[in-house]
XYZ file of C-alpha atoms in Angstrom:
205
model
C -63.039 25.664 -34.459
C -60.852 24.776 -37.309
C -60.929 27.795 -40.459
C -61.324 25.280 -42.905
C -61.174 27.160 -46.115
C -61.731 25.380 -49.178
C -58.875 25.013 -51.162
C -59.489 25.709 -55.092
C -57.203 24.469 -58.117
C -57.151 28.576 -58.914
C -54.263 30.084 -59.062
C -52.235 31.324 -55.658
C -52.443 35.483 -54.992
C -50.400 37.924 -55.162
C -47.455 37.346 -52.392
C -47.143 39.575 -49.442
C -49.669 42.536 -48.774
C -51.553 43.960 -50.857
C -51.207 48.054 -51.453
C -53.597 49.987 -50.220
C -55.517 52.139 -52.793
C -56.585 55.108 -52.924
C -60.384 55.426 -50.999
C -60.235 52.464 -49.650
C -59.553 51.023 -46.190
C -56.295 51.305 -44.674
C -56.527 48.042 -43.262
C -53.226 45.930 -45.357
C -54.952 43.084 -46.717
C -52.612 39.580 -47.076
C -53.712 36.528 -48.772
C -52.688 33.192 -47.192
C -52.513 31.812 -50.900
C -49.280 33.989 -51.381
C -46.530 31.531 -52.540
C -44.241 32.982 -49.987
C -45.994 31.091 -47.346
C -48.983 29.758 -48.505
C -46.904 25.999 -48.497
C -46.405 26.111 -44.965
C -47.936 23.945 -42.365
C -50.303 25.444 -40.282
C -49.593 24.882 -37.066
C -48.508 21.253 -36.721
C -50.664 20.087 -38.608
C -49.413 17.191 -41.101
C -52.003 18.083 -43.411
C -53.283 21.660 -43.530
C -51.603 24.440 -44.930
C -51.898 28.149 -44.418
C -52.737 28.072 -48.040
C -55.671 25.725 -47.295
C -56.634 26.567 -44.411
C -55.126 29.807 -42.852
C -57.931 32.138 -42.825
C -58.333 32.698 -39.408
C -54.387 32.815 -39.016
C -54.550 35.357 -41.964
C -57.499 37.796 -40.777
C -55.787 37.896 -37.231
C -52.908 39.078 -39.065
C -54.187 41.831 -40.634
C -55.698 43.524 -37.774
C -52.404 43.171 -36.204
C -50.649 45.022 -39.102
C -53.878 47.304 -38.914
C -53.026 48.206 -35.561
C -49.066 48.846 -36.293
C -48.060 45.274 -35.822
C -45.493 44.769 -38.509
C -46.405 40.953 -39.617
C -47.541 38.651 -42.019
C -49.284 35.004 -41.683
C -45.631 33.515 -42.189
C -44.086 35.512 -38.880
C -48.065 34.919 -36.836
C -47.773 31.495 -37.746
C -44.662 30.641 -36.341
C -45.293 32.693 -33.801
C -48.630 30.356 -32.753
C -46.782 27.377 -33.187
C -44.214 28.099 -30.623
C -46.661 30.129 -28.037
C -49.584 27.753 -27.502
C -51.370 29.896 -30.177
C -53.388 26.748 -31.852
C -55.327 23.583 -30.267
C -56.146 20.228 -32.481
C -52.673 21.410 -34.076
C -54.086 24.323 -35.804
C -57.400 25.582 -34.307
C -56.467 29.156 -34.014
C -56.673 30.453 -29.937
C -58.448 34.011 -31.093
C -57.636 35.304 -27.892
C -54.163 33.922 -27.670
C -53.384 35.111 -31.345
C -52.512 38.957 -30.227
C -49.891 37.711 -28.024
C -47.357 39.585 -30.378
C -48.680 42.984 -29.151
C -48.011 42.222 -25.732
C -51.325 42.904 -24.589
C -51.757 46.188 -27.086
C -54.287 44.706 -28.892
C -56.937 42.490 -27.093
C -60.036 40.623 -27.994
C -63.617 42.079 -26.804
C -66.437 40.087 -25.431
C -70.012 40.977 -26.563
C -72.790 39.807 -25.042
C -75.826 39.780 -27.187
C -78.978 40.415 -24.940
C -81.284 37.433 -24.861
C -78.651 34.805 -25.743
C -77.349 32.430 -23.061
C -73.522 32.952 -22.897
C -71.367 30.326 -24.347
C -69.277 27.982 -22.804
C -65.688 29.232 -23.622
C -64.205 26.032 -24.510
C -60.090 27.416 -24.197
C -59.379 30.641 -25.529
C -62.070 30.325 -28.390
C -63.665 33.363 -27.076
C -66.411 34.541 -29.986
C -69.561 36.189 -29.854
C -72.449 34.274 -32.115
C -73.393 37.039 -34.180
C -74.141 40.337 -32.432
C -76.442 42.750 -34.524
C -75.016 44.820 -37.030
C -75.586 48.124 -35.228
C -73.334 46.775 -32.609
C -70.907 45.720 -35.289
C -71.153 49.131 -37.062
C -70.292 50.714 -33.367
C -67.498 48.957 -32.928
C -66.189 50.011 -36.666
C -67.128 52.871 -35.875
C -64.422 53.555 -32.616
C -62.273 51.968 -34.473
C -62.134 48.530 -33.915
C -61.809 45.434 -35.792
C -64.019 42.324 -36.473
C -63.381 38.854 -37.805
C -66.205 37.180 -38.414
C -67.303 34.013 -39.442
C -68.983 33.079 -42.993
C -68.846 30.137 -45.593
C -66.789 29.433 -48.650
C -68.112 27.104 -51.076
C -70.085 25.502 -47.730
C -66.886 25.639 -45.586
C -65.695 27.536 -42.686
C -64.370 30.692 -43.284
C -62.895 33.964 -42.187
C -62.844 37.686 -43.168
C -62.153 40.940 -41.521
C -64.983 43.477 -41.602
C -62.902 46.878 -41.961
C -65.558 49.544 -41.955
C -69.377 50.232 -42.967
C -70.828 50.793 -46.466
C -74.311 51.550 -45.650
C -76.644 48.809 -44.474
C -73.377 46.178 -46.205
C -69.820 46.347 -44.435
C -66.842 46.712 -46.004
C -63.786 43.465 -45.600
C -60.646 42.460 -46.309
C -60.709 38.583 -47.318
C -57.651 36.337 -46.713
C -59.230 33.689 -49.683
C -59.123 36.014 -52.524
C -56.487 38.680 -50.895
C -58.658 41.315 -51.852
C -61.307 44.039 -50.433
C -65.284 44.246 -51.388
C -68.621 43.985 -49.188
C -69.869 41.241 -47.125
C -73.005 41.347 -49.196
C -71.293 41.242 -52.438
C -69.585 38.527 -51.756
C -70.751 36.339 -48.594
C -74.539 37.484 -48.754
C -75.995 40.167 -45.911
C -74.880 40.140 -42.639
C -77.789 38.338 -40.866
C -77.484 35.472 -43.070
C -73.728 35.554 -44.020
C -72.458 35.551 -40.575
C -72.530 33.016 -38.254
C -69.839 34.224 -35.725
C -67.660 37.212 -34.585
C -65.128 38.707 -32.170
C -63.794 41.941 -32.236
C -60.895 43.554 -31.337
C -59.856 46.899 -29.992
C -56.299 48.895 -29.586
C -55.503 49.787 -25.436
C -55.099 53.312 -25.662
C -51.282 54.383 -24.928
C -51.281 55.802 -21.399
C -50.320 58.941 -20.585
C-alpha cells in the first residue's frame, strides 16, 4: 500500500517541524517536502522520495513525536530502511513503523461490526474506515489516527489530531500544516477510505 502522494512543481515547506501555535493541537506537525530531507530516497526505492512520496513515513512520524518520540521523517526513515520497516522498497509496515518506541506506542485493531475482517497481507494492519464516533472515541482517550484520503486522485496520508464538531481536526505531511478533514479532503465518510490508530501503553507502576 504504497503513500503515493502527488508530487507538485510548488514550492518545498518549511524544513523541520512546524511550531505549535497557540489553540491549536499539540501534535508537531513535519512536512516531508522540507529540503532537509525531502531529497532522500524512501526506503530503497530508486525512484521515490520522501518528498514525493513520504506521507505515510511522515504522519507515522508525528504521532511518534506526539507521543514523546524525539524524531523526524529523516531519523524514521532510516530507521525503516535498516529494520524491515518497508515492503516493495518503500510500502510503509504501519505496524512495524513504531519500532522506535520499543513497544511504547502500538497500533490498534478495530473491527467495524458487519464488515468481514481483512486479510492482513504483512504488517499492513488497517481498519477500512470505522465510523466517526469510533474515531472521535479514540481522539477522545487520546489516541492517534492516520487515515487514508486522496490528493489530486492519489494516495494519501494525514493524521487526524482531535475533533472539531461533526469535522476532525489534522496535521497534513503534503502541505506541513494543520486544518479540518472537511476543509480540505471533504467529510469523513467520503474523504476517508482507510485508518489505523494508535495508542500510548500506559507506564506501569
Amino acid at each position: 500500500m504504497r503513500a503515493a502522494c502527488t508530487l507538485l512543481a510548488v514550492a518545498a515547506g518549511a524544513g523541520g517541524a512546524v511550531p505549535v501555535l497557540a489553540g491549536t493541537s499539540t501534535v508537531p506537525v513535519f512536512t516531508q517536502r522540507s529540503p532537509v530531507w525531502a531529497h532522500e530516497p524512501l526506503g530503497t526505492d530508486p525512484i521515490d522520495t520522501i518528498g514525493s512520496s513520504g506521507c505515510a513515513l511522515t504522519a507515522v512520524t508525528m504521532v511518534q513525536a506526539a507521543f514523546g518520540y524525539q524524531t523526524n521523517p529523516h531519523l524514521l526513515n532510516l530507521w525503516l530502511t535498516q529494520h524491515g520497516g518497508y515492503v516493495e522498497n518503500d510500502a510503509i509496515l504501519w505496524r512495524t513503523a513504531m519500532g522506535p518506541t520499543a513497544g511504547s506506542v502500538r497500533l490498534k485493531w478495530i473491527h467495524i461490526p458487519g464488515i468481514v475482517p481483512q486479510l492482513r497481507w504483512d504488517d499492513q494492519d488497517s481498519s477500512d474506515r470505522p465510523p466517526p464516533a469510533v474515531i472521535r472515541q479514540e481522539l477522545g482517550s487520546g489516541n492517534l489516527v492516520v487515515v487514508e484520503v486522496r490528493l489530486h486522485g492519489n494516495m494519501h496520508f494525514v493524521v487526524l489530531t482531535g475533533s472539531a464538531g461533526q469535522d476532525f481536526l489534522i496535521n497534513d505531511p503534503w502541505y506541513g500544516d494543520r486544518t479540518t478533514l472537511a476543509r480540505r479532503y471533504g467529510p469523513y465518510e467520503t474523504g476517508v477510505y482507510s485508518a489505523r490508530v494508535y495508542y500510548r501503553v500506559p507506564a506501569s507502576t
